[in-house]
């Protein structure tokens, strides 16, 4: 009997039920920017008007205009679900009215300020949890957030700006997004908008220019946003396709292959310079012909040196035992697993006769990897 091809394998009842459940949920679209004022909410409202003209049933669940006239103008002609009113410590607040949205049951709902913490007395502590409930009910949600509110980059943002951001959205929620739309604006454009009073009121402009809205801060946040967005793209690609023969993402990864020779440390430094220039992730690979327990004292010291150098270069150090495998095949396996985009190697010590009889390492790698570049560094240039 012929073996069933995996693409035509009959799905199990559990898999079918899982697909039905996922298809019944709403879709999540996140508009993300590097800083306030880039135009996330404005673009979301523009898209809402276009969707409405296409016949989509779309409503506003919560929009924060910050007094921006252009944003307030975009709200017109769109249906707004009344906000929930909550009294806390004798003060009145408004929050997203999840029960009212569920009762209205639109096709799409717009919810701004995703990182917001709800007032005590709300059903959920965080606004992203309100969004989760709506998604579970089959309602598609469009929402907006800035990069500094993503939990995993919180420490980096504090280093860049000196500001500790308290309102955060967990990474697992961002990873749920069916669509991530990056709203970009140059630091100069943002400063111009700030001076024109399009981001904050006049009493906050000078303070913002001196603190958060400096050119250096905005440039760093913008770069952080673009890198994180690229990471999200790569992770989705990798989770959706485990059988590809090379990298197809947008994030560079460098693999430096080192042997026990005089050029190893120079190769690592060369790879580190390439990685720094490309802002790429760096891996150092050594293929050992013996098990770790059999290492000589000299070899242990050499590996310790490489690990220290890798740490200085912010690189991942990998040791693979050769066993019965060819070194080229091990390099190919590591490159596929790590989605390597560039391999850095020293000149082969093999003679021409050995290459004819045993095969060129470079040729073997090229035969098994697609979309991966190989850099051969001569002994004198590493």
Coordinates of C-alpha atoms in Angstrom, one line a residue:
X1 CA 0.0 0.0 0.0
X2 CA 1.4 3.4 -1.0
X3 CA 2.3 5.7 1.9
X4 CA -0.1 8.6 2.3
X5 CA 1.4 11.9 1.4
X6 CA 1.4 14.3 4.4
X7 CA -0.4 17.0 2.4
X8 CA -3.3 14.7 1.8
X9 CA -3.4 13.1 5.2
X10 CA -6.9 12.8 6.6
X11 CA -7.3 15.2 9.6
X12 CA -8.3 13.8 13.0
X13 CA -11.6 14.9 14.6
X14 CA -9.6 16.8 17.2
X15 CA -7.7 18.8 14.4
X16 CA -11.0 19.5 12.6
X17 CA -12.7 20.7 15.8
X18 CA -9.6 22.9 16.5
X19 CA -9.9 24.5 13.0
X20 CA -13.6 25.1 13.4
X21 CA -13.0 26.8 16.8
X22 CA -10.2 29.0 15.4
X23 CA -12.3 30.0 12.4
X24 CA -15.1 31.1 14.7
X25 CA -13.0 33.6 16.5
X26 CA -12.6 37.2 15.5
X27 CA -9.4 38.4 13.8
X28 CA -7.0 40.7 15.6
X29 CA -5.4 43.7 13.8
X30 CA -2.8 45.8 15.7
X31 CA -1.6 49.2 14.5
X32 CA 1.8 49.8 16.2
X33 CA 4.0 52.8 16.2
X34 CA 7.3 54.0 17.8
X35 CA 5.8 56.9 19.7
X36 CA 2.7 59.0 20.3
X37 CA 1.7 61.1 17.3
X38 CA 2.8 58.8 14.5
X39 CA -0.8 58.4 13.3
X40 CA -1.9 55.0 14.5
X41 CA -5.4 56.0 15.5
X42 CA -5.8 58.3 12.5
X43 CA -4.9 55.4 10.1
X44 CA -7.2 53.0 12.0
X45 CA -10.1 55.4 11.6
X46 CA -9.3 56.0 7.9
X47 CA -9.3 52.2 7.3
X48 CA -12.6 52.0 9.2
X49 CA -14.2 54.5 6.8
X50 CA -13.0 52.4 3.8
X51 CA -14.3 49.2 5.4
X52 CA -17.7 50.9 6.0
X53 CA -17.9 51.9 2.4
X54 CA -17.2 48.3 1.5
X55 CA -20.3 47.3 3.5
X56 CA -18.6 46.1 6.6
X57 CA -20.5 46.4 9.9
X58 CA -18.0 48.5 11.9
X59 CA -18.3 50.4 15.2
X60 CA -16.1 52.3 17.6
X61 CA -15.6 50.7 21.0
X62 CA -13.1 53.3 22.3
X63 CA -11.1 56.0 20.6
X64 CA -8.7 58.4 22.4
X65 CA -8.3 61.5 20.2
X66 CA -6.1 63.4 22.7
X67 CA -7.8 66.6 21.4
X68 CA -6.4 66.2 17.9
X69 CA -8.8 67.8 15.5
X70 CA -7.8 65.6 12.6
X71 CA -8.5 62.5 14.6
X72 CA -11.8 63.9 16.0
X73 CA -12.9 64.6 12.4
X74 CA -12.3 61.0 11.4
X75 CA -14.7 59.8 14.2
X76 CA -17.7 61.4 12.5
X77 CA -20.1 59.2 10.6
X78 CA -18.9 56.1 12.5
X79 CA -21.2 54.5 15.0
X80 CA -19.9 54.6 18.6
X81 CA -21.0 52.1 21.2
X82 CA -21.7 54.0 24.5
X83 CA -18.9 53.6 27.0
X84 CA -19.3 51.9 30.4
X85 CA -19.5 54.4 33.3
X86 CA -17.7 53.3 36.5
X87 CA -17.5 55.2 39.8
X88 CA -14.3 54.7 41.8
X89 CA -13.4 56.7 45.0
X90 CA -16.2 59.1 44.3
X91 CA -14.9 59.9 40.8
X92 CA -16.5 59.0 37.5
X93 CA -14.6 57.1 34.8
X94 CA -15.4 55.5 31.4
X95 CA -14.2 52.2 30.0
X96 CA -14.8 49.9 27.0
X97 CA -18.3 48.6 27.3
X98 CA -17.8 45.0 26.5
X99 CA -21.4 43.8 27.3
X100 CA -22.8 46.5 25.0
X101 CA -20.4 45.6 22.2
X102 CA -21.3 41.9 22.5
X103 CA -25.0 42.8 22.4
X104 CA -24.5 45.0 19.3
X105 CA -22.4 42.2 17.8
X106 CA -20.7 44.1 15.0
X107 CA -18.4 42.6 12.4
X108 CA -15.5 44.9 13.5
X109 CA -14.9 47.1 16.5
X110 CA -12.1 49.7 17.0
X111 CA -10.4 49.9 20.4
X112 CA -7.7 52.4 21.1
X113 CA -5.0 52.5 23.9
X114 CA -4.5 48.7 24.1
X115 CA -2.1 48.9 27.0
X116 CA -4.6 50.7 29.3
X117 CA -5.3 49.4 32.8
X118 CA -9.0 49.4 33.6
X119 CA -10.5 51.1 36.6
X120 CA -11.2 48.8 39.6
X121 CA -14.7 47.5 39.2
X122 CA -14.3 46.6 35.6
X123 CA -14.7 43.0 34.6
X124 CA -11.1 42.7 33.4
X125 CA -8.0 44.3 34.8
X126 CA -6.4 45.2 31.4
X127 CA -7.9 46.4 28.2
X128 CA -6.3 43.7 26.1
X129 CA -8.4 41.2 28.2
X130 CA -11.5 43.1 27.0
X131 CA -10.2 42.5 23.5
X132 CA -9.7 38.8 24.1
X133 CA -13.3 38.4 25.2
X134 CA -14.5 40.1 22.0
X135 CA -12.3 38.0 19.9
X136 CA -13.6 34.8 21.6
X137 CA -17.1 36.0 20.7
X138 CA -16.3 36.1 17.0
X139 CA -15.9 39.9 16.7
X140 CA -12.9 41.2 14.8
X141 CA -10.9 43.9 16.7
X142 CA -8.7 46.6 15.4
X143 CA -6.5 48.3 18.1
X144 CA -3.5 50.5 18.5
X145 CA -0.4 50.5 20.7
X146 CA 3.1 52.0 20.9
X147 CA 6.3 49.8 20.9
X148 CA 7.2 51.0 24.4
X149 CA 4.2 49.2 25.9
X150 CA 5.3 45.7 24.7
X151 CA 6.4 43.8 27.8
X152 CA 9.6 42.3 26.5
X153 CA 11.1 45.6 25.4
X154 CA 10.3 47.5 28.6
X155 CA 13.8 47.4 29.9
X156 CA 15.3 48.5 26.6
X157 CA 12.8 51.4 26.4
X158 CA 13.8 52.5 29.9
X159 CA 17.5 52.5 28.8
X160 CA 16.7 54.5 25.7
X161 CA 14.4 57.1 27.2
X162 CA 15.0 57.0 31.0
X163 CA 11.3 56.5 31.4
X164 CA 9.8 53.4 33.1
X165 CA 6.6 52.5 31.2
X166 CA 4.0 51.1 33.6
X167 CA 1.3 50.2 31.1
X168 CA 2.3 47.0 29.3
X169 CA 0.8 44.4 26.9
X170 CA 2.2 40.9 27.2
X171 CA 4.1 39.5 24.2
X172 CA 1.8 36.5 23.8
X173 CA -1.1 38.9 23.0
X174 CA 0.9 40.7 20.3
X175 CA 1.8 37.3 18.8
X176 CA -1.9 36.5 18.4
X177 CA -2.3 39.3 15.9
X178 CA -3.5 38.2 12.4
X179 CA -2.2 41.5 11.0
X180 CA 0.4 43.8 12.4
X181 CA 0.5 47.2 10.7
X182 CA 3.5 49.4 11.4
X183 CA 2.7 53.1 11.3
X184 CA 6.0 55.0 10.8
X185 CA 7.0 58.6 10.9
X186 CA 10.5 60.1 11.0
X187 CA 11.8 61.7 14.2
X188 CA 11.9 65.1 12.5
X189 CA 8.2 64.7 11.4
X190 CA 7.2 63.8 15.0
X191 CA 9.0 66.9 16.4
X192 CA 7.3 69.1 13.8
X193 CA 3.9 67.6 14.8
X194 CA 4.7 68.2 18.4
X195 CA 5.7 71.9 17.8
X196 CA 2.4 72.4 15.8
X197 CA 0.4 71.2 18.8
X198 CA -0.8 68.0 17.0
X199 CA 0.4 65.6 19.7
X200 CA 0.2 67.3 23.1
X201 CA -1.2 70.5 24.4
X202 CA 1.0 73.6 24.4
X203 CA 1.9 73.3 28.1
X204 CA 3.6 69.9 27.5
X205 CA 5.5 70.7 24.3
X206 CA 8.7 72.1 25.7
X207 CA 9.0 69.4 28.4
X208 CA 8.4 66.6 25.8
X209 CA 11.1 68.1 23.4
X210 CA 13.6 68.0 26.2
X211 CA 12.8 64.5 27.4
X212 CA 10.9 61.8 25.5
X213 CA 10.8 63.5 22.1
X214 CA 14.5 64.0 21.4
X215 CA 15.8 63.0 18.0
X216 CA 18.0 60.3 19.6
X217 CA 15.1 58.8 21.6
X218 CA 12.7 58.8 18.6
X219 CA 15.4 57.3 16.3
X220 CA 16.2 54.5 18.8
X221 CA 12.5 53.7 19.3
X222 CA 11.8 53.7 15.6
X223 CA 14.7 51.2 15.0
X224 CA 13.4 49.1 17.9
X225 CA 9.9 49.0 16.4
X226 CA 11.1 48.0 12.9
X227 CA 13.4 45.2 14.4
X228 CA 10.5 43.8 16.6
X229 CA 8.2 43.9 13.6
X230 CA 10.7 42.0 11.6
X231 CA 11.1 39.4 14.4
X232 CA 7.3 38.9 14.4
X233 CA 7.3 38.3 10.7
X234 CA 10.1 35.7 11.0
X235 CA 8.5 33.9 13.9
X236 CA 5.2 33.6 12.0
X237 CA 7.0 32.3 8.9
X238 CA 8.9 29.7 11.0
X239 CA 5.8 28.6 12.9
X240 CA 3.9 28.1 9.7
X241 CA 6.5 26.3 7.7
X242 CA 9.0 23.8 9.2
X243 CA 10.1 22.2 6.0
X244 CA 11.9 25.0 4.2
X245 CA 15.6 24.6 3.2
X246 CA 16.8 28.0 4.3
X247 CA 15.9 31.4 5.7
X248 CA 12.9 33.1 4.1
X249 CA 12.4 35.8 6.8
X250 CA 13.6 39.3 7.0
X251 CA 16.0 39.1 10.0
X252 CA 19.7 38.3 9.3
X253 CA 21.5 35.6 11.3
X254 CA 25.2 35.0 10.9
X255 CA 26.9 31.6 11.6
X256 CA 30.7 31.6 12.1
X257 CA 32.3 28.1 11.8
X258 CA 35.6 27.8 13.8
X259 CA 38.2 25.0 13.9
X260 CA 41.3 24.5 16.1
X261 CA 43.6 26.8 14.2
X262 CA 45.3 30.2 14.6
X263 CA 42.5 32.1 12.7
X264 CA 39.5 31.0 14.9
X265 CA 39.4 34.2 17.1
X266 CA 39.9 36.4 14.1
X267 CA 37.0 34.6 12.3
X268 CA 34.8 35.3 15.3
X269 CA 35.7 38.9 15.3
X270 CA 35.1 39.1 11.5
X271 CA 31.6 37.5 12.0
X272 CA 30.9 40.0 14.9
X273 CA 31.7 42.9 12.6
X274 CA 29.4 41.6 9.9
X275 CA 26.6 41.0 12.5
X276 CA 27.0 44.5 13.9
X277 CA 26.9 46.1 10.5
X278 CA 23.7 44.1 9.6
X279 CA 22.3 44.3 13.1
X280 CA 22.1 40.5 12.9
X281 CA 22.0 37.7 15.4
X282 CA 25.4 35.9 15.7
X283 CA 26.1 32.2 16.2
X284 CA 29.5 30.6 16.7
X285 CA 29.8 26.9 15.7
X286 CA 32.6 24.4 16.5
X287 CA 32.4 20.8 15.4
X288 CA 34.3 18.5 17.7
X289 CA 35.7 15.2 16.7
X290 CA 35.5 13.9 20.4
X291 CA 33.1 14.0 23.3
X292 CA 33.4 16.8 25.9
X293 CA 34.7 14.3 28.5
X294 CA 37.7 13.6 26.3
X295 CA 38.9 17.1 25.9
X296 CA 42.6 17.9 26.7
X297 CA 43.3 20.8 29.1
X298 CA 44.5 22.8 26.1
X299 CA 41.3 22.2 24.3
X300 CA 39.2 23.2 27.3
X301 CA 41.1 26.5 27.6
X302 CA 40.6 27.1 23.9
X303 CA 36.8 26.6 24.1
X304 CA 36.7 28.7 27.3
X305 CA 38.4 31.5 25.3
X306 CA 35.9 31.1 22.4
X307 CA 32.9 31.2 24.8
X308 CA 34.2 34.4 26.5
X309 CA 34.8 36.0 23.1
X310 CA 31.3 34.9 21.9
X311 CA 29.8 36.5 25.1
X312 CA 31.7 39.8 24.4
X313 CA 30.3 39.8 20.9
X314 CA 26.7 39.0 22.1
X315 CA 26.8 35.7 20.2
X316 CA 25.4 32.2 20.8
X317 CA 28.1 29.5 21.1
X318 CA 27.4 26.0 19.8
X319 CA 29.4 22.8 20.0
X320 CA 28.4 19.9 17.9
X321 CA 30.0 16.4 18.2
X322 CA 31.0 15.1 14.8
X323 CA 30.4 11.4 15.3
X324 CA 29.9 9.7 11.9
X325 CA 28.5 12.8 10.2
X326 CA 30.4 15.0 7.7
X327 CA 31.2 18.5 9.0
X328 CA 29.4 20.0 6.0
X329 CA 26.2 18.1 6.9
X330 CA 26.4 19.3 10.5
X331 CA 26.8 22.9 9.3
X332 CA 23.8 22.5 7.1
X333 CA 21.7 21.1 10.0
X334 CA 22.6 24.0 12.3
X335 CA 22.0 26.5 9.5
X336 CA 18.5 25.2 8.8
X337 CA 17.6 25.0 12.5
X338 CA 18.7 28.6 13.2
X339 CA 17.5 30.0 9.9
X340 CA 21.0 31.3 9.1
X341 CA 21.3 33.9 6.3
X342 CA 25.1 34.1 6.1
X343 CA 27.9 31.5 6.9
X344 CA 31.4 32.8 7.6
X345 CA 34.2 30.2 7.2
X346 CA 38.0 30.1 7.0
X347 CA 39.9 28.7 4.0
X348 CA 39.7 25.0 3.9
X349 CA 42.9 23.1 4.8
X350 CA 42.0 20.3 2.4
X351 CA 44.2 19.6 -0.6
X352 CA 42.7 19.6 -4.1
X353 CA 42.9 15.8 -4.1
X354 CA 40.9 15.5 -0.8
X355 CA 38.2 17.9 -2.3
X356 CA 37.9 15.6 -5.4
X357 CA 37.6 12.4 -3.3
X358 CA 35.7 13.7 -0.3
X359 CA 33.8 16.6 -1.7
X360 CA 34.2 20.4 -1.1
X361 CA 32.6 21.6 2.1
X362 CA 31.3 24.7 0.4
X363 CA 29.8 22.8 -2.5
X364 CA 28.0 20.4 -0.1
X365 CA 26.6 23.4 1.9
X366 CA 25.5 25.2 -1.2
X367 CA 23.8 22.1 -2.5
X368 CA 21.7 21.7 0.6
X369 CA 20.9 25.3 1.5
X370 CA 18.9 27.9 -0.3
X371 CA 18.9 31.7 0.3
X372 CA 22.1 31.4 2.5
X373 CA 25.3 33.3 1.5
X374 CA 28.7 31.9 2.3
X375 CA 31.7 34.1 3.1
X376 CA 35.2 32.5 2.8
X377 CA 37.8 34.4 4.7
X378 CA 41.5 33.9 3.8
X379 CA 44.0 33.2 6.6
X380 CA 45.6 36.6 6.2
X381 CA 42.3 38.6 6.1
X382 CA 40.3 37.2 9.0

